[in-house]
């Protein structure tokens, strides 16, 4: 074992060192010869940058792999030959900009060549279906990594994680040859990553991304044995391992299909770009997706080694969390420097799709909660009797709960507007569904073999999960980094201040740091988790501490207070804004006396410059 470990370390270090050296040389050479293509207008990056880093990855990987003599093995030779074909196809695209249909045709031909020459891969037992799935996997993952190469470090870093966990599983299964091959791949990609993240001094280009994607997809098919005791864990392993590229490709495909944009054209609508629009820095977005890839890969390794039975709930929760995060991020758009036209066309999902997704999520949660209840009740060890009982009753329980939820209108509530009243209704619907299920199994089966504790645990687990996911959109709103927003303070810790808080955070690029109020007794209280930080005497200190750019006045603020704040903000060099809220009666007849007129002065005053300027009013 120590010799294997030593050999792995040597191959990794050789690949890392050679990749770092070759990448630096290629970057210096391309800069000297001016082999730097101009960036396309539909991308985020606008500075010309070398795109030949894939050459360094390919050269370093093959050099390190040759140390152990892996090129003698026929299967490895086939794998590396077809992966080299993917590299050549990407390199041709970097030089001549191939049409998407020719790239796709080349990928299909390479996939067919690999599957026809390599050992037979058994997934389902049906050879035609297995062959189709394998081709789809190779082509899909190749393009997924190609699409993932959209921000500094994301594609290379994800590839390092994927190959590292692949290597760990292969070592555990005793496949030393492929394990060492993966370590060479990790070192070669990591050496390039030193130049690519976070500054982006060189890109891998299509040659690198297509080589990485095809190679990782092929190693996954070659190194895994989809049979035996842990077959389901083996099938889940590649899916969880590739969670980030798969989710990014799925999100891009769905959103572009809805907008009728071509999938093959680059854009700034990927997961990483939406995270930046959400408020993360570019580095923070990449680190977040790396973390997600690490969690998915770790879970994939555990399911492949120990079996999926103990991790099915975790797999389910991670899958739904990623899906919910992707759905939430569709609300955020990041536009390239030449794509201003899209700002007038926000992404709109049809209502039926939202309802269908809500029902689908609940189906998954109902099954996962019921399974988790059995795990908790029987301390994680199923007997064959309990397992048969679970499978024989889960479908009936599913129909009962869905029927109750549909009857009570649980899917008419949008998650982004989910509130406490909706939570009480969901809790009542969940309790009623559990009671109906208990009554059904008592009458139909006389509760023979069933455990009441299982149904109690099922109710608690499902209700907790359903509430968590339905509140997720509001939680995401609350914890948004807001790096792209302007920090402001609201004067007035009262009902109008609360209304201003809701309106401002929803409609304007402003982040409310806290409230100001003349009542000292209100200091340190919280209004929707936003604190009252003090009064006017504390304003200067708060500006320095929180980088406050403006103070927002509520409509109830007096003219005297406005004058005082105007003078104070003018001296401190920050803005002063006033929110205009007014209920307008459009009736031509009837009593409109219930509508109290608002103050006439509703103009925002910006101070901190030589001459105050009139700005638009916040509000309709």
Coordinates of C-alpha atoms in Angstrom, one line a residue:
X1 CA 0.0 0.0 0.0
X2 CA 2.9 2.4 0.8
X3 CA 4.4 1.7 -2.6
X4 CA 1.1 2.5 -4.3
X5 CA 0.8 5.7 -2.3
X6 CA 4.4 6.7 -3.1
X7 CA 3.8 6.0 -6.9
X8 CA 0.6 8.1 -6.8
X9 CA 2.4 11.0 -5.1
X10 CA 5.3 10.9 -7.7
X11 CA 2.9 10.9 -10.6
X12 CA 0.8 13.7 -9.1
X13 CA 3.9 15.9 -8.4
X14 CA 5.4 15.3 -11.9
X15 CA 2.0 16.2 -13.5
X16 CA 1.7 19.3 -11.3
X17 CA 5.2 20.6 -11.9
X18 CA 5.2 20.0 -15.6
X19 CA 1.8 21.6 -16.0
X20 CA 2.8 24.7 -14.1
X21 CA 6.0 25.0 -16.2
X22 CA 4.4 24.3 -19.6
X23 CA 1.4 26.6 -18.9
X24 CA 3.8 29.4 -18.0
X25 CA 5.8 28.8 -21.2
X26 CA 2.7 28.7 -23.4
X27 CA 1.4 31.9 -21.9
X28 CA 4.7 33.7 -22.4
X29 CA 4.9 32.4 -26.0
X30 CA 1.4 33.3 -27.0
X31 CA 1.8 36.8 -25.5
X32 CA 5.0 37.3 -27.4
X33 CA 3.6 36.1 -30.7
X34 CA 0.2 37.8 -30.0
X35 CA -1.8 34.6 -30.4
X36 CA -4.6 36.1 -28.4
X37 CA -8.1 36.0 -29.8
X38 CA -10.5 38.8 -29.1
X39 CA -13.3 38.0 -26.6
X40 CA -16.7 37.3 -28.0
X41 CA -19.2 40.1 -27.2
X42 CA -21.7 37.8 -25.4
X43 CA -19.2 36.8 -22.7
X44 CA -18.5 38.4 -19.3
X45 CA -14.7 38.8 -19.9
X46 CA -13.7 41.7 -22.1
X47 CA -9.9 41.7 -21.8
X48 CA -8.0 39.7 -24.5
X49 CA -6.5 36.6 -22.9
X50 CA -4.6 33.5 -24.2
X51 CA -6.8 30.5 -24.6
X52 CA -4.2 27.7 -25.1
X53 CA -4.0 26.4 -21.6
X54 CA -5.7 23.1 -22.7
X55 CA -2.5 22.3 -24.6
X56 CA -0.5 22.4 -21.3
X57 CA -3.0 20.2 -19.5
X58 CA -2.9 17.6 -22.3
X59 CA 0.9 17.5 -22.6
X60 CA 1.4 17.3 -18.9
X61 CA -1.2 14.6 -18.4
X62 CA 0.2 12.3 -21.0
X63 CA 3.8 12.9 -19.8
X64 CA 2.9 12.0 -16.2
X65 CA 0.7 9.0 -17.3
X66 CA 3.7 7.5 -19.3
X67 CA 5.8 7.2 -16.1
X68 CA 3.9 4.2 -14.8
X69 CA 3.6 2.6 -18.2
X70 CA -0.1 3.0 -18.3
X71 CA 0.0 3.5 -22.1
X72 CA 0.6 -0.3 -22.5
X73 CA -2.9 -1.2 -21.2
X74 CA -5.3 -1.5 -24.2
X75 CA -8.3 0.0 -22.4
X76 CA -6.2 3.1 -21.2
X77 CA -4.8 3.5 -24.7
X78 CA -8.3 3.6 -26.2
X79 CA -9.4 6.0 -23.5
X80 CA -6.5 8.4 -24.0
X81 CA -6.7 8.2 -27.8
X82 CA -10.4 9.2 -27.9
X83 CA -9.8 11.8 -25.2
X84 CA -7.0 13.2 -27.4
X85 CA -9.5 13.2 -30.3
X86 CA -11.7 15.4 -28.1
X87 CA -8.7 17.7 -27.4
X88 CA -8.0 18.0 -31.1
X89 CA -11.7 18.7 -31.8
X90 CA -11.6 21.5 -29.2
X91 CA -8.4 22.9 -30.5
X92 CA -9.8 23.0 -34.1
X93 CA -12.8 24.9 -32.6
X94 CA -10.4 27.4 -30.9
X95 CA -8.6 28.1 -34.2
X96 CA -11.4 27.9 -36.8
X97 CA -14.6 28.3 -34.8
X98 CA -16.4 25.2 -35.9
X99 CA -20.2 25.1 -36.2
X100 CA -22.0 23.5 -33.3
X101 CA -23.3 20.6 -35.5
X102 CA -19.8 19.6 -36.6
X103 CA -18.6 19.7 -33.0
X104 CA -21.5 17.5 -31.9
X105 CA -20.9 15.1 -34.8
X106 CA -17.2 14.8 -33.8
X107 CA -18.2 14.1 -30.2
X108 CA -20.6 11.4 -31.2
X109 CA -18.0 9.7 -33.4
X110 CA -15.4 9.8 -30.6
X111 CA -18.0 8.4 -28.2
X112 CA -18.9 5.6 -30.5
X113 CA -15.3 4.7 -31.2
X114 CA -14.6 4.5 -27.4
X115 CA -17.6 2.3 -26.7
X116 CA -17.0 0.0 -29.7
X117 CA -13.3 -0.5 -28.8
X118 CA -13.4 -0.5 -25.0
X119 CA -14.8 -3.3 -22.8
X120 CA -18.5 -3.7 -22.7
X121 CA -20.2 -1.4 -20.2
X122 CA -23.3 -2.8 -18.5
X123 CA -25.8 -0.4 -16.9
X124 CA -29.3 -1.8 -17.3
X125 CA -28.6 -5.2 -18.8
X126 CA -30.2 -4.2 -22.2
X127 CA -27.3 -3.7 -24.6
X128 CA -29.0 -1.1 -27.0
X129 CA -30.2 0.9 -24.0
X130 CA -26.8 0.7 -22.3
X131 CA -25.1 1.8 -25.5
X132 CA -27.5 4.8 -25.9
X133 CA -27.0 5.9 -22.3
X134 CA -23.3 5.7 -22.5
X135 CA -23.1 7.8 -25.7
X136 CA -25.5 10.3 -24.1
X137 CA -23.3 10.4 -21.0
X138 CA -20.0 10.9 -22.9
X139 CA -21.4 13.6 -25.2
X140 CA -23.4 15.3 -22.4
X141 CA -20.6 15.5 -19.9
X142 CA -18.1 16.7 -22.6
X143 CA -20.5 19.6 -23.4
X144 CA -21.3 20.2 -19.7
X145 CA -17.6 20.9 -18.9
X146 CA -17.4 23.0 -22.1
X147 CA -20.3 25.1 -20.8
X148 CA -18.8 25.2 -17.3
X149 CA -15.8 27.0 -18.6
X150 CA -17.5 30.4 -18.1
X151 CA -15.6 32.0 -15.2
X152 CA -12.0 31.8 -13.9
X153 CA -11.2 28.5 -12.2
X154 CA -14.7 26.9 -12.2
X155 CA -14.1 24.3 -14.8
X156 CA -10.6 23.3 -13.8
X157 CA -11.3 23.3 -10.1
X158 CA -14.4 21.2 -10.5
X159 CA -12.4 18.8 -12.7
X160 CA -9.8 18.5 -9.9
X161 CA -12.4 17.6 -7.4
X162 CA -14.1 15.1 -9.7
X163 CA -10.9 13.4 -10.7
X164 CA -9.7 13.3 -7.1
X165 CA -12.7 11.5 -5.8
X166 CA -12.7 9.2 -8.8
X167 CA -9.1 8.3 -7.9
X168 CA -10.1 7.7 -4.2
X169 CA -12.9 5.2 -5.3
X170 CA -10.6 3.5 -7.8
X171 CA -7.9 3.0 -5.1
X172 CA -10.5 1.5 -2.7
X173 CA -11.8 -0.9 -5.5
X174 CA -8.2 -1.9 -6.3
X175 CA -8.0 -0.5 -9.8
X176 CA -4.5 1.0 -9.4
X177 CA -4.0 1.8 -13.1
X178 CA -7.0 4.1 -13.5
X179 CA -6.4 5.6 -10.0
X180 CA -2.9 6.7 -10.9
X181 CA -4.3 8.0 -14.2
X182 CA -6.8 10.2 -12.3
X183 CA -4.0 11.5 -10.1
X184 CA -2.0 12.5 -13.2
X185 CA -5.1 14.2 -14.4
X186 CA -5.5 16.1 -11.0
X187 CA -1.9 17.3 -11.1
X188 CA -2.0 18.4 -14.8
X189 CA -5.2 20.4 -14.2
X190 CA -4.1 21.8 -10.9
X191 CA -0.9 23.2 -12.5
X192 CA -3.0 25.1 -15.0
X193 CA -5.4 26.2 -12.3
X194 CA -2.5 28.2 -10.6
X195 CA -2.6 30.5 -13.6
X196 CA -6.3 30.5 -14.2
X197 CA -7.7 31.3 -10.7
X198 CA -8.4 33.8 -9.5
X199 CA -6.7 36.3 -11.9
X200 CA -7.4 34.5 -15.2
X201 CA -4.0 34.9 -16.8
X202 CA -4.7 32.1 -19.3
X203 CA -7.8 30.2 -20.3
X204 CA -8.0 26.5 -21.2
X205 CA -10.1 27.1 -24.3
X206 CA -12.4 24.4 -25.9
X207 CA -9.4 22.1 -26.3
X208 CA -9.0 22.0 -22.5
X209 CA -12.7 21.8 -21.6
X210 CA -13.6 19.2 -24.1
X211 CA -10.6 17.1 -23.2
X212 CA -11.4 17.3 -19.5
X213 CA -15.1 16.5 -20.0
X214 CA -14.5 13.5 -22.3
X215 CA -11.7 12.1 -20.2
X216 CA -13.6 12.3 -16.9
X217 CA -16.8 10.8 -18.5
X218 CA -14.8 8.0 -20.0
X219 CA -12.9 7.2 -16.8
X220 CA -16.3 7.1 -14.9
X221 CA -17.7 4.5 -17.3
X222 CA -14.5 2.5 -17.4
X223 CA -13.7 2.4 -13.8
X224 CA -17.1 1.7 -12.3
X225 CA -18.7 -1.7 -12.1
X226 CA -22.4 -1.2 -12.3
X227 CA -23.4 -4.5 -10.7
X228 CA -23.4 -6.4 -7.4
X229 CA -24.6 -5.4 -4.0
X230 CA -24.1 -1.7 -4.3
X231 CA -25.4 -1.3 -7.8
X232 CA -27.6 1.7 -7.0
X233 CA -24.7 3.5 -5.2
X234 CA -22.6 2.9 -8.3
X235 CA -25.2 4.4 -10.6
X236 CA -25.6 7.4 -8.3
X237 CA -21.9 8.0 -8.1
X238 CA -21.3 9.6 -11.5
X239 CA -24.5 11.7 -11.2
X240 CA -23.5 13.1 -7.8
X241 CA -19.9 13.4 -8.8
X242 CA -20.9 15.6 -11.8
X243 CA -23.5 17.6 -9.9
X244 CA -22.2 21.0 -10.8
X245 CA -21.7 20.6 -14.5
X246 CA -25.0 18.7 -14.8
X247 CA -27.0 21.4 -12.9
X248 CA -25.3 24.2 -14.8
X249 CA -26.0 22.6 -18.2
X250 CA -29.6 21.9 -17.2
X251 CA -30.3 25.4 -16.0
X252 CA -28.8 26.9 -19.1
X253 CA -30.7 24.6 -21.4
X254 CA -34.0 25.2 -19.8
X255 CA -33.7 29.0 -19.5
X256 CA -32.5 29.3 -23.1
X257 CA -35.2 27.0 -24.4
X258 CA -37.8 29.2 -22.7
X259 CA -36.3 32.3 -24.2
X260 CA -35.7 30.5 -27.5
X261 CA -32.0 31.3 -27.5
X262 CA -29.5 28.8 -29.0
X263 CA -27.9 26.6 -26.4
X264 CA -24.6 26.4 -28.3
X265 CA -24.0 30.2 -28.2
X266 CA -22.1 31.5 -25.1
X267 CA -23.7 33.8 -22.6
X268 CA -23.8 35.1 -19.1
X269 CA -26.7 33.0 -17.8
X270 CA -24.8 30.2 -16.0
X271 CA -24.9 29.3 -12.3
X272 CA -21.7 31.2 -11.7
X273 CA -23.0 34.4 -13.4
X274 CA -26.3 34.3 -11.5
X275 CA -24.4 33.9 -8.2
X276 CA -22.5 37.1 -9.1
X277 CA -25.7 38.9 -9.9
X278 CA -27.1 37.6 -6.5
X279 CA -24.3 39.4 -4.7
X280 CA -21.2 37.1 -4.6
X281 CA -17.9 38.2 -6.0
X282 CA -16.6 36.2 -8.9
X283 CA -14.2 34.4 -6.5
X284 CA -17.0 33.8 -4.0
X285 CA -19.2 32.3 -6.7
X286 CA -16.5 29.9 -7.8
X287 CA -15.7 28.9 -4.2
X288 CA -19.4 28.3 -3.6
X289 CA -19.7 26.0 -6.6
X290 CA -16.5 24.2 -5.7
X291 CA -18.0 23.6 -2.2
X292 CA -21.2 22.2 -3.8
X293 CA -19.1 20.0 -6.1
X294 CA -17.1 18.8 -3.0
X295 CA -20.2 17.9 -1.1
X296 CA -21.7 16.1 -4.1
X297 CA -18.5 14.2 -4.7
X298 CA -18.1 13.2 -1.0
X299 CA -21.7 12.0 -0.9
X300 CA -21.1 10.1 -4.2
X301 CA -18.1 8.3 -2.7
X302 CA -20.0 7.3 0.5
X303 CA -22.9 5.9 -1.5
X304 CA -20.6 3.9 -3.8
X305 CA -18.6 2.4 -0.9
X306 CA -21.3 1.8 1.8
X307 CA -24.4 1.6 -0.3
X308 CA -27.2 4.1 -0.8
X309 CA -29.6 2.9 1.8
X310 CA -28.2 5.0 4.6
X311 CA -27.7 8.1 2.4
X312 CA -30.9 8.2 0.4
X313 CA -32.3 11.1 2.5
X314 CA -29.1 13.1 2.2
X315 CA -29.0 12.5 -1.5
X316 CA -32.6 13.6 -1.8
X317 CA -32.1 16.7 0.3
X318 CA -29.0 17.7 -1.6
X319 CA -30.7 17.2 -5.0
X320 CA -33.8 19.2 -4.0
X321 CA -31.6 22.0 -2.5
X322 CA -29.7 22.3 -5.7
X323 CA -32.9 22.4 -7.8
X324 CA -34.4 25.0 -5.5
X325 CA -31.3 27.1 -5.6
X326 CA -31.3 26.9 -9.4
X327 CA -34.9 27.9 -9.6
X328 CA -34.3 30.8 -7.2
X329 CA -31.2 32.1 -9.2
X330 CA -33.3 32.4 -12.4
X331 CA -34.5 35.7 -10.8
X332 CA -31.0 37.2 -11.1
X333 CA -29.5 38.2 -14.4
X334 CA -25.9 39.2 -15.1
X335 CA -25.5 41.0 -18.4
X336 CA -22.4 41.3 -20.6
X337 CA -21.0 44.6 -21.8
X338 CA -22.9 44.3 -25.1
X339 CA -26.1 42.6 -24.0
X340 CA -28.2 45.4 -22.7
X341 CA -31.2 44.4 -24.9
X342 CA -32.0 41.4 -22.7
X343 CA -32.7 43.7 -19.7
X344 CA -36.2 44.4 -21.0
X345 CA -37.0 40.7 -21.3
X346 CA -36.9 39.1 -17.8
X347 CA -37.3 35.4 -17.6
X348 CA -40.9 34.3 -17.1
X349 CA -41.9 30.7 -16.2
X350 CA -45.4 29.5 -17.0
X351 CA -47.6 29.0 -14.1
X352 CA -48.2 25.3 -14.8
X353 CA -44.4 24.7 -14.6
X354 CA -44.2 26.2 -11.1
X355 CA -47.2 24.2 -9.9
X356 CA -45.7 21.0 -11.5
X357 CA -42.3 21.6 -9.8
X358 CA -44.0 22.1 -6.4
X359 CA -45.9 18.8 -6.8
X360 CA -42.7 17.0 -7.9
X361 CA -40.8 18.3 -4.9
X362 CA -43.5 17.2 -2.6
X363 CA -43.5 13.7 -4.2
X364 CA -39.8 13.4 -3.5
X365 CA -40.2 14.8 0.0
X366 CA -43.1 12.5 0.9
X367 CA -41.1 9.4 -0.1
X368 CA -37.9 10.6 1.6
X369 CA -39.7 11.5 4.8
X370 CA -41.5 8.2 5.0
X371 CA -38.2 6.3 4.4
X372 CA -36.4 8.5 7.0
X373 CA -39.2 7.7 9.5
X374 CA -38.5 4.0 9.1
X375 CA -34.7 4.6 9.5
X376 CA -35.3 6.5 12.7
X377 CA -37.8 4.0 14.1
X378 CA -35.6 1.0 13.4
X379 CA -32.3 2.6 14.2
X380 CA -31.1 2.5 10.6
X381 CA -31.3 -1.3 10.2
X382 CA -34.1 -2.5 8.0
X383 CA -35.4 -6.1 8.3
X384 CA -36.9 -7.6 5.2
X385 CA -40.3 -7.4 6.7
X386 CA -40.1 -3.6 7.3
X387 CA -38.6 -3.1 3.9
X388 CA -41.4 -5.0 2.1
X389 CA -44.0 -3.0 4.2
X390 CA -42.4 0.3 3.2
X391 CA -42.4 -0.5 -0.5
X392 CA -46.0 -1.9 -0.4
X393 CA -47.4 1.2 1.4
X394 CA -45.4 4.2 0.1
X395 CA -47.4 4.6 -3.1
X396 CA -50.7 4.6 -1.2
X397 CA -49.3 7.1 1.3
X398 CA -48.1 9.3 -1.6
X399 CA -51.6 9.4 -3.3
X400 CA -53.3 10.2 0.1
X401 CA -51.0 13.1 0.9
X402 CA -51.1 14.6 -2.6
X403 CA -54.8 14.3 -2.7
X404 CA -55.2 16.1 0.6
X405 CA -52.7 18.9 -0.5
X406 CA -54.5 19.3 -3.8
X407 CA -57.9 19.4 -2.1
X408 CA -56.7 22.1 0.3
X409 CA -55.1 24.2 -2.4
X410 CA -51.6 23.9 -1.1
X411 CA -50.1 24.5 -4.6
X412 CA -51.7 27.9 -5.1
X413 CA -49.1 29.6 -3.0
X414 CA -45.8 30.8 -4.5
X415 CA -42.7 30.1 -2.5
X416 CA -41.3 33.6 -2.9
X417 CA -44.4 35.0 -1.1
X418 CA -44.7 32.2 1.5
X419 CA -45.5 33.6 5.0
X420 CA -46.6 32.5 8.4
X421 CA -50.2 32.1 7.5
X422 CA -49.2 29.8 4.7
X423 CA -47.0 27.9 7.1
X424 CA -49.9 27.2 9.4
X425 CA -52.0 26.1 6.5
X426 CA -49.3 23.7 5.4
X427 CA -48.9 22.3 8.9
X428 CA -52.7 21.7 9.1
X429 CA -52.7 20.1 5.7
X430 CA -49.8 17.8 6.6
X431 CA -51.5 16.8 9.9
X432 CA -54.7 16.1 8.1
X433 CA -52.9 14.0 5.5
X434 CA -51.2 11.9 8.2
X435 CA -54.5 11.4 10.0
X436 CA -56.2 10.3 6.8
X437 CA -53.4 7.9 6.1
X438 CA -53.6 6.4 9.5
X439 CA -57.4 6.0 9.1
X440 CA -56.9 4.4 5.7
X441 CA -54.3 1.9 6.8
X442 CA -56.4 1.1 9.9
X443 CA -59.5 0.4 7.9
X444 CA -57.9 -1.3 4.9
X445 CA -55.1 -3.2 6.7
X446 CA -56.2 -3.1 10.3
X447 CA -52.8 -1.5 10.9
X448 CA -51.3 -4.9 10.8
X449 CA -47.5 -4.6 10.9
X450 CA -47.5 -0.8 10.8
X451 CA -46.0 1.3 13.5
X452 CA -47.7 4.4 14.8
X453 CA -44.4 5.9 15.7
X454 CA -43.4 5.7 12.0
X455 CA -46.4 7.9 11.0
X456 CA -45.7 10.4 13.8
X457 CA -42.0 10.7 12.7
X458 CA -43.2 10.9 9.0
X459 CA -45.4 13.8 9.9
X460 CA -42.7 15.7 11.7
X461 CA -40.0 15.0 9.1
X462 CA -42.1 15.9 6.1
X463 CA -43.6 19.0 7.7
X464 CA -40.1 20.3 8.7
X465 CA -38.7 19.7 5.2
X466 CA -41.7 21.1 3.4
X467 CA -41.6 24.3 5.5
X468 CA -37.9 24.7 5.1
X469 CA -38.0 24.4 1.3
X470 CA -41.1 26.7 1.0
X471 CA -39.3 29.3 3.1
X472 CA -36.1 28.9 1.2
X473 CA -36.7 31.8 -1.3
X474 CA -37.2 34.2 1.6
X475 CA -34.2 32.8 3.4
X476 CA -32.1 33.3 0.2
X477 CA -33.4 36.9 0.1
X478 CA -32.5 37.5 3.7
X479 CA -28.9 36.1 3.4
X480 CA -28.1 37.7 0.0
X481 CA -24.5 39.1 0.1
X482 CA -25.8 42.3 -1.6
X483 CA -22.4 43.4 -2.7
X484 CA -24.1 45.0 -5.7
X485 CA -26.4 47.1 -3.5
X486 CA -26.1 50.5 -1.9
X487 CA -26.1 50.6 1.9
X488 CA -28.8 52.8 3.4
X489 CA -30.4 53.6 6.7
X490 CA -34.2 54.1 7.2
X491 CA -35.3 56.8 9.6
X492 CA -38.4 55.7 11.5
X493 CA -38.6 52.4 13.4
X494 CA -42.4 52.1 13.1
X495 CA -45.1 50.7 10.8
X496 CA -44.1 52.9 7.9
X497 CA -40.5 52.0 8.4
X498 CA -41.4 48.3 8.2
X499 CA -43.4 49.0 4.9
X500 CA -40.4 50.9 3.6
X501 CA -38.1 48.0 4.4
X502 CA -40.2 45.5 2.4
X503 CA -40.6 47.8 -0.6
X504 CA -37.0 49.0 -0.8
X505 CA -35.5 45.5 -0.5
X506 CA -37.8 44.1 -3.1
X507 CA -37.7 46.8 -5.8
X508 CA -34.5 48.8 -5.5
X509 CA -30.8 48.0 -5.4
X510 CA -30.6 49.1 -1.8
X511 CA -29.5 47.2 1.3
X512 CA -31.0 48.4 4.5
X513 CA -28.3 48.3 7.2
X514 CA -30.6 49.4 10.0
X515 CA -33.1 51.9 11.3
X516 CA -32.6 55.3 12.9
X517 CA -35.2 56.6 15.4
X518 CA -35.4 59.5 17.8
X519 CA -36.8 57.2 20.6
X520 CA -33.8 55.9 22.5
X521 CA -35.8 53.1 24.0
X522 CA -36.1 51.5 20.6
X523 CA -32.3 51.1 20.2
X524 CA -31.2 47.5 19.5
X525 CA -34.7 46.1 18.8
X526 CA -35.1 44.2 15.6
X527 CA -37.7 44.7 12.8
X528 CA -37.6 41.7 10.6
X529 CA -34.0 41.0 11.8
X530 CA -32.9 44.5 10.9
X531 CA -31.7 46.4 14.0
X532 CA -32.5 49.9 15.3
X533 CA -28.9 51.3 15.4
X534 CA -29.6 54.6 17.1
X535 CA -30.6 58.2 16.4
X536 CA -29.1 61.2 14.5
X537 CA -26.2 61.6 16.9
X538 CA -25.0 58.1 15.9
X539 CA -25.2 58.8 12.2
X540 CA -21.5 59.7 11.6
X541 CA -20.3 56.7 13.4
X542 CA -22.6 54.4 11.5
X543 CA -21.5 55.9 8.2
X544 CA -17.9 55.0 8.9
X545 CA -18.7 51.5 10.2
X546 CA -21.2 50.3 7.6
X547 CA -20.3 52.4 4.6
X548 CA -23.7 54.0 4.5
X549 CA -24.4 56.0 1.3
X550 CA -27.8 57.4 2.0
X551 CA -30.6 57.9 4.6
X552 CA -34.2 57.0 3.6
X553 CA -37.0 59.0 5.1
X554 CA -40.5 57.5 5.5
X555 CA -43.5 59.6 4.4
X556 CA -44.5 60.4 8.0
X557 CA -41.3 62.3 8.6
X558 CA -41.9 66.0 9.4
X559 CA -40.6 68.9 7.3
X560 CA -38.5 70.0 10.4
X561 CA -36.9 66.5 10.6
X562 CA -36.2 66.6 6.8
X563 CA -34.5 70.0 7.1
X564 CA -32.3 68.7 10.0
X565 CA -31.4 65.6 8.1
X566 CA -30.7 67.5 5.0
X567 CA -28.1 69.7 6.8
X568 CA -26.6 66.7 8.6
X569 CA -26.3 64.5 5.4
X570 CA -24.9 67.5 3.5
X571 CA -22.1 67.8 6.0
X572 CA -21.4 64.1 6.0
X573 CA -21.4 63.8 2.2
X574 CA -24.2 61.2 1.9
X575 CA -27.5 61.1 0.1
X576 CA -31.0 61.8 1.5
X577 CA -34.0 60.0 0.0
X578 CA -37.7 60.1 0.8
X579 CA -40.0 57.3 0.0
X580 CA -43.4 58.2 -1.5
X581 CA -46.3 55.9 -0.6
X582 CA -49.8 57.0 -1.7
X583 CA -53.1 55.3 -2.1
X584 CA -54.9 56.8 -5.1
X585 CA -58.6 56.6 -5.6
X586 CA -59.6 56.2 -9.2
X587 CA -63.3 56.0 -8.5
X588 CA -65.4 58.8 -10.1
X589 CA -68.2 58.3 -7.6
X590 CA -68.4 57.1 -4.0
X591 CA -66.8 58.1 -0.8
X592 CA -63.0 58.5 -1.0
X593 CA -62.6 60.2 2.4
X594 CA -60.9 57.1 3.8
X595 CA -57.8 58.0 1.8
X596 CA -55.7 60.4 3.6
X597 CA -53.6 62.7 1.4
X598 CA -49.9 62.4 1.7
X599 CA -47.5 65.3 2.1
X600 CA -46.9 67.2 -1.1
X601 CA -43.2 67.1 -0.8
X602 CA -42.2 63.7 -2.2
X603 CA -39.0 64.6 -4.0
X604 CA -35.8 62.8 -3.2
X605 CA -33.0 65.2 -2.3
X606 CA -29.4 64.1 -2.9
X607 CA -26.9 65.9 -0.8
X608 CA -23.2 65.8 -0.7
X609 CA -22.5 67.9 -3.8
X610 CA -22.3 71.6 -4.5
X611 CA -25.9 71.8 -5.8
X612 CA -28.6 69.4 -4.7
X613 CA -30.3 67.6 -7.6
X614 CA -33.9 66.4 -7.9
X615 CA -34.1 62.6 -8.3
X616 CA -37.1 60.3 -9.1
X617 CA -39.4 59.4 -6.3
X618 CA -39.1 55.9 -4.8
X619 CA -42.5 54.4 -5.5
X620 CA -45.1 54.3 -8.2

